[in-house]
């Protein structure tokens, strides 16, 4: 094999999706965001939705998603992405509209917007990156922080007697009449990445078919916020996060 063979894109096992530009990502090493961005870009291209897709960017670590995936984007105020997605989809019903949000943005500040958009059955997809903390602003406790989990605002661990219980957003969404597909996935292994891709694609398909609202939760790590190496963060997630937030489909009206 020659050097040219090695660097030629056609000979690579993995090639960067064409919709992802050359902007250097700002995410920390081991962050799940980059993997999910890749999946979204691949799916949009595979579904031939490049010119008919609108992403809604949040406030949080995913705020600069519009810098990396070359589609139309709108920026929403903190927690208001589902409301903005509702407006875009109703104005442009032939567009594939999705939000991309973390747990602080979606479950905390935007909890009301999220549940009501899902309950209305808006034909949108909400992609929910859940790492159990407010990652961008310093690692504070979020609604999905685990019981006993240490964060910047609960340094002795989350105490449910005063701070309440971890919020199971996907479980709540599955109970709503307006939702069509609700699933919880991860991207910590190659097998998990493949499952997550199938889940996101199904949610996009259901949105375009007008079936109702869809939620894809990705249980994720935050090496920086958790103060762990990427490897240790994945191990901790599997040991603790998956117990509170089990992976798999919670609702699928298309079956």
Short mmCIF file of C-alpha atoms in Angstrom, two decimals:
data_model
loop_
_atom_site.label_atom_id
_atom_site.label_comp_id
_atom_site.label_asym_id
_atom_site.label_seq_id
_atom_site.Cartn_x
_atom_site.Cartn_y
_atom_site.Cartn_z
CA UNK A 1 0.00 0.00 0.00
CA UNK A 2 1.36 3.39 -0.99
CA UNK A 3 1.19 6.61 0.98
CA UNK A 4 -1.36 7.90 -1.53
CA UNK A 5 -3.56 4.87 -0.85
CA UNK A 6 -3.48 5.61 2.86
CA UNK A 7 -4.50 9.27 2.59
CA UNK A 8 -7.01 8.84 -0.25
CA UNK A 9 -10.53 9.31 1.23
CA UNK A 10 -11.94 6.50 -0.90
CA UNK A 11 -9.65 4.05 0.89
CA UNK A 12 -10.51 5.10 4.42
CA UNK A 13 -12.60 2.84 6.65
CA UNK A 14 -14.26 5.97 8.00
CA UNK A 15 -14.73 9.18 6.04
CA UNK A 16 -16.03 12.40 7.52
CA UNK A 17 -19.63 13.07 6.48
CA UNK A 18 -19.83 15.62 3.68
CA UNK A 19 -22.16 17.82 5.70
CA UNK A 20 -19.55 18.28 8.42
CA UNK A 21 -17.26 21.18 7.62
CA UNK A 22 -13.60 21.69 8.51
CA UNK A 23 -14.25 23.83 11.60
CA UNK A 24 -12.27 22.57 14.60
CA UNK A 25 -14.69 21.38 17.28
CA UNK A 26 -14.52 23.00 20.70
CA UNK A 27 -15.58 19.88 22.62
CA UNK A 28 -13.38 18.28 25.26
CA UNK A 29 -11.59 14.98 24.51
CA UNK A 30 -13.95 12.03 24.97
CA UNK A 31 -17.10 14.16 24.61
CA UNK A 32 -20.12 12.46 23.05
CA UNK A 33 -21.23 15.54 21.10
CA UNK A 34 -18.85 15.00 18.20
CA UNK A 35 -20.05 11.43 17.66
CA UNK A 36 -23.71 12.46 17.69
CA UNK A 37 -22.96 15.33 15.29
CA UNK A 38 -21.44 12.79 12.91
CA UNK A 39 -24.51 10.57 13.07
CA UNK A 40 -26.88 13.46 12.44
CA UNK A 41 -24.86 14.60 9.43
CA UNK A 42 -24.77 11.09 7.98
CA UNK A 43 -28.50 10.54 8.43
CA UNK A 44 -29.49 13.86 6.88
CA UNK A 45 -27.38 13.10 3.84
CA UNK A 46 -28.62 9.52 3.56
CA UNK A 47 -32.24 10.70 3.73
CA UNK A 48 -31.59 13.39 1.10
CA UNK A 49 -32.77 16.09 3.50
CA UNK A 50 -29.81 18.46 3.19
CA UNK A 51 -31.89 21.26 1.68
CA UNK A 52 -34.98 20.50 3.76
CA UNK A 53 -33.54 20.27 7.27
CA UNK A 54 -33.51 22.89 10.04
CA UNK A 55 -31.66 22.35 13.29
CA UNK A 56 -32.42 24.33 16.44
CA UNK A 57 -29.31 25.07 18.46
CA UNK A 58 -29.50 25.38 22.28
CA UNK A 59 -27.63 27.21 24.98
CA UNK A 60 -24.99 24.92 26.45
CA UNK A 61 -22.10 22.84 25.13
CA UNK A 62 -24.03 22.13 21.91
CA UNK A 63 -24.56 25.83 21.20
CA UNK A 64 -22.05 25.81 18.34
CA UNK A 65 -23.56 22.83 16.52
CA UNK A 66 -24.34 25.24 13.70
CA UNK A 67 -20.61 25.68 13.16
CA UNK A 68 -20.06 22.01 12.38
CA UNK A 69 -23.01 20.65 10.37
CA UNK A 70 -23.68 22.47 7.12
CA UNK A 71 -27.48 22.78 7.18
CA UNK A 72 -29.89 25.59 8.09
CA UNK A 73 -29.87 26.42 11.80
CA UNK A 74 -31.72 28.70 14.19
CA UNK A 75 -30.40 29.68 17.61
CA UNK A 76 -32.88 29.50 20.50
CA UNK A 77 -32.85 31.23 23.90
CA UNK A 78 -31.99 28.98 26.83
CA UNK A 79 -34.52 26.13 27.04
CA UNK A 80 -36.77 27.45 24.28
CA UNK A 81 -35.61 25.23 21.41
CA UNK A 82 -38.83 23.13 21.28
CA UNK A 83 -40.93 26.30 21.00
CA UNK A 84 -38.80 27.60 18.15
CA UNK A 85 -38.87 24.18 16.48
CA UNK A 86 -42.66 24.24 16.73
CA UNK A 87 -42.81 27.55 14.88
CA UNK A 88 -40.38 26.44 12.15
CA UNK A 89 -42.19 23.15 11.55
CA UNK A 90 -45.62 24.77 11.41
CA UNK A 91 -44.39 27.40 8.96
CA UNK A 92 -42.44 24.86 6.89
CA UNK A 93 -44.26 21.52 7.34
CA UNK A 94 -42.15 19.88 4.62
CA UNK A 95 -38.93 20.52 6.57
CA UNK A 96 -37.20 18.04 8.86
CA UNK A 97 -36.93 20.05 12.10
CA UNK A 98 -34.97 18.90 15.14
CA UNK A 99 -33.60 20.38 18.34
CA UNK A 100 -30.24 19.49 19.85
CA UNK A 101 -30.17 20.04 23.62
CA UNK A 102 -28.40 19.09 26.82
CA UNK A 103 -30.07 18.17 30.11
CA UNK A 104 -29.66 21.61 31.68
CA UNK A 105 -31.20 23.32 28.66
CA UNK A 106 -33.92 20.73 27.99
CA UNK A 107 -34.88 19.33 31.39
CA UNK A 108 -34.03 22.30 33.61
CA UNK A 109 -34.62 25.68 32.06
CA UNK A 110 -36.67 24.24 29.20
CA UNK A 111 -38.64 21.57 31.03
CA UNK A 112 -41.97 23.27 30.45
CA UNK A 113 -41.29 23.95 26.74
CA UNK A 114 -40.12 20.38 26.21
CA UNK A 115 -43.05 18.57 27.79
CA UNK A 116 -45.69 20.76 26.17
CA UNK A 117 -44.15 20.49 22.68
CA UNK A 118 -44.00 16.71 23.05
CA UNK A 119 -47.53 16.57 24.42
CA UNK A 120 -48.87 18.65 21.53
CA UNK A 121 -47.48 16.08 19.13
CA UNK A 122 -45.45 18.58 17.14
CA UNK A 123 -43.86 16.77 14.20
CA UNK A 124 -40.32 17.43 15.38
CA UNK A 125 -37.45 15.41 16.81
CA UNK A 126 -35.74 16.36 20.05
CA UNK A 127 -32.19 15.04 20.45
CA UNK A 128 -31.36 15.07 24.14
CA UNK A 129 -27.73 14.78 25.28
CA UNK A 130 -27.91 13.75 28.95
CA UNK A 131 -24.69 13.82 30.98
CA UNK A 132 -26.28 14.68 34.31
CA UNK A 133 -24.80 18.19 34.78
CA UNK A 134 -24.72 21.69 33.35
CA UNK A 135 -21.52 21.05 31.42
CA UNK A 136 -20.69 24.41 29.84
CA UNK A 137 -21.29 26.67 32.85
CA UNK A 138 -19.19 24.84 35.43
CA UNK A 139 -20.67 21.44 36.22
CA UNK A 140 -23.67 22.42 38.34
CA UNK A 141 -26.43 20.00 39.31
CA UNK A 142 -29.09 19.48 36.66
CA UNK A 143 -32.51 17.79 36.91
CA UNK A 144 -30.94 14.50 35.72
CA UNK A 145 -28.03 14.48 38.20
CA UNK A 146 -27.96 11.12 39.96
CA UNK A 147 -28.70 10.66 43.66
CA UNK A 148 -25.43 11.10 45.53
CA UNK A 149 -23.62 12.45 42.46
CA UNK A 150 -21.18 15.25 43.24
CA UNK A 151 -21.44 18.50 41.26
CA UNK A 152 -20.32 22.10 41.70
CA UNK A 153 -23.60 22.99 43.43
CA UNK A 154 -23.99 19.78 45.48
CA UNK A 155 -20.39 19.08 46.56
CA UNK A 156 -21.51 16.40 49.02
CA UNK A 157 -23.71 14.68 46.47
CA UNK A 158 -27.33 15.13 45.40
CA UNK A 159 -29.59 14.73 48.43
CA UNK A 160 -33.08 13.74 47.26
CA UNK A 161 -34.63 14.88 50.54
CA UNK A 162 -33.89 18.50 49.65
CA UNK A 163 -33.00 18.41 45.94
CA UNK A 164 -35.54 15.95 44.60
CA UNK A 165 -35.04 12.86 42.49
CA UNK A 166 -33.31 12.54 39.11
CA UNK A 167 -35.81 13.43 36.39
CA UNK A 168 -36.51 10.63 33.90
CA UNK A 169 -37.40 12.79 30.91
CA UNK A 170 -37.76 9.95 28.40
CA UNK A 171 -40.05 8.02 30.75
CA UNK A 172 -42.28 11.08 31.08
CA UNK A 173 -42.24 11.64 27.32
CA UNK A 174 -43.31 8.05 26.66
CA UNK A 175 -46.49 8.63 28.69
CA UNK A 176 -47.60 11.60 26.60
CA UNK A 177 -50.22 11.07 23.91
CA UNK A 178 -48.40 13.34 21.48
CA UNK A 179 -45.19 11.32 21.29
CA UNK A 180 -44.59 8.77 18.56
CA UNK A 181 -41.09 7.47 19.22
CA UNK A 182 -39.16 7.76 22.49
CA UNK A 183 -35.85 6.02 22.98
CA UNK A 184 -32.75 6.14 25.15
CA UNK A 185 -29.37 5.29 23.63
CA UNK A 186 -25.65 5.90 24.10
CA UNK A 187 -22.53 6.20 21.93
CA UNK A 188 -19.93 4.61 24.21
CA UNK A 189 -19.20 1.61 21.97
CA UNK A 190 -19.36 0.90 18.24
CA UNK A 191 -22.43 -1.27 18.76
CA UNK A 192 -24.08 1.54 20.72
CA UNK A 193 -23.23 4.06 17.99
CA UNK A 194 -24.96 1.89 15.39
CA UNK A 195 -28.08 1.61 17.57
CA UNK A 196 -28.08 5.35 18.18
CA UNK A 197 -27.88 6.02 14.45
CA UNK A 198 -30.84 3.75 13.75
CA UNK A 199 -32.80 5.48 16.51
CA UNK A 200 -32.12 8.99 15.24
CA UNK A 201 -33.00 7.97 11.70
CA UNK A 202 -36.28 6.43 12.84
CA UNK A 203 -37.15 9.62 14.74
CA UNK A 204 -36.41 11.72 11.64
CA UNK A 205 -38.52 9.41 9.49
CA UNK A 206 -41.46 9.59 11.89
CA UNK A 207 -41.18 13.39 11.97
CA UNK A 208 -41.32 13.59 8.18
CA UNK A 209 -44.28 11.17 8.11
CA UNK A 210 -46.23 13.43 10.49
CA UNK A 211 -46.60 10.80 13.21
CA UNK A 212 -46.09 13.16 16.14
CA UNK A 213 -43.19 14.23 18.33
CA UNK A 214 -40.06 12.17 18.90
CA UNK A 215 -37.40 12.15 21.60
CA UNK A 216 -33.99 10.52 21.32
CA UNK A 217 -32.08 10.65 24.60
CA UNK A 218 -28.34 9.95 24.41
CA UNK A 219 -26.92 9.07 27.83
CA UNK A 220 -23.49 10.69 27.73
CA UNK A 221 -20.36 11.51 29.69
CA UNK A 222 -18.69 14.78 30.62
CA UNK A 223 -15.07 14.02 31.39
CA UNK A 224 -14.29 17.61 32.35
CA UNK A 225 -17.37 18.15 34.50
CA UNK A 226 -17.07 14.76 36.13
CA UNK A 227 -13.31 15.29 36.61
CA UNK A 228 -12.41 11.91 35.07
CA UNK A 229 -10.47 10.63 32.12
CA UNK A 230 -12.56 9.74 29.07
CA UNK A 231 -12.08 6.04 29.80
CA UNK A 232 -13.08 6.35 33.46
CA UNK A 233 -16.07 8.50 32.55
CA UNK A 234 -17.38 5.81 30.21
CA UNK A 235 -16.92 3.19 32.93
CA UNK A 236 -18.71 5.38 35.48
CA UNK A 237 -21.56 6.02 33.05
CA UNK A 238 -22.07 2.31 32.40
CA UNK A 239 -21.96 1.51 36.12
CA UNK A 240 -24.17 4.33 37.39
CA UNK A 241 -26.01 6.26 34.64
CA UNK A 242 -27.35 3.20 32.85
CA UNK A 243 -28.94 1.95 36.07
CA UNK A 244 -30.95 5.15 36.44
CA UNK A 245 -31.49 5.60 32.71
CA UNK A 246 -31.71 2.12 31.08
CA UNK A 247 -31.08 2.04 27.34
CA UNK A 248 -33.66 0.99 24.76
CA UNK A 249 -36.93 2.04 23.16
CA UNK A 250 -39.60 3.27 25.56
CA UNK A 251 -42.31 3.93 22.97
CA UNK A 252 -42.69 3.18 19.28
CA UNK A 253 -46.09 3.72 17.70
CA UNK A 254 -44.83 2.47 14.35
CA UNK A 255 -44.49 -1.14 15.48
#
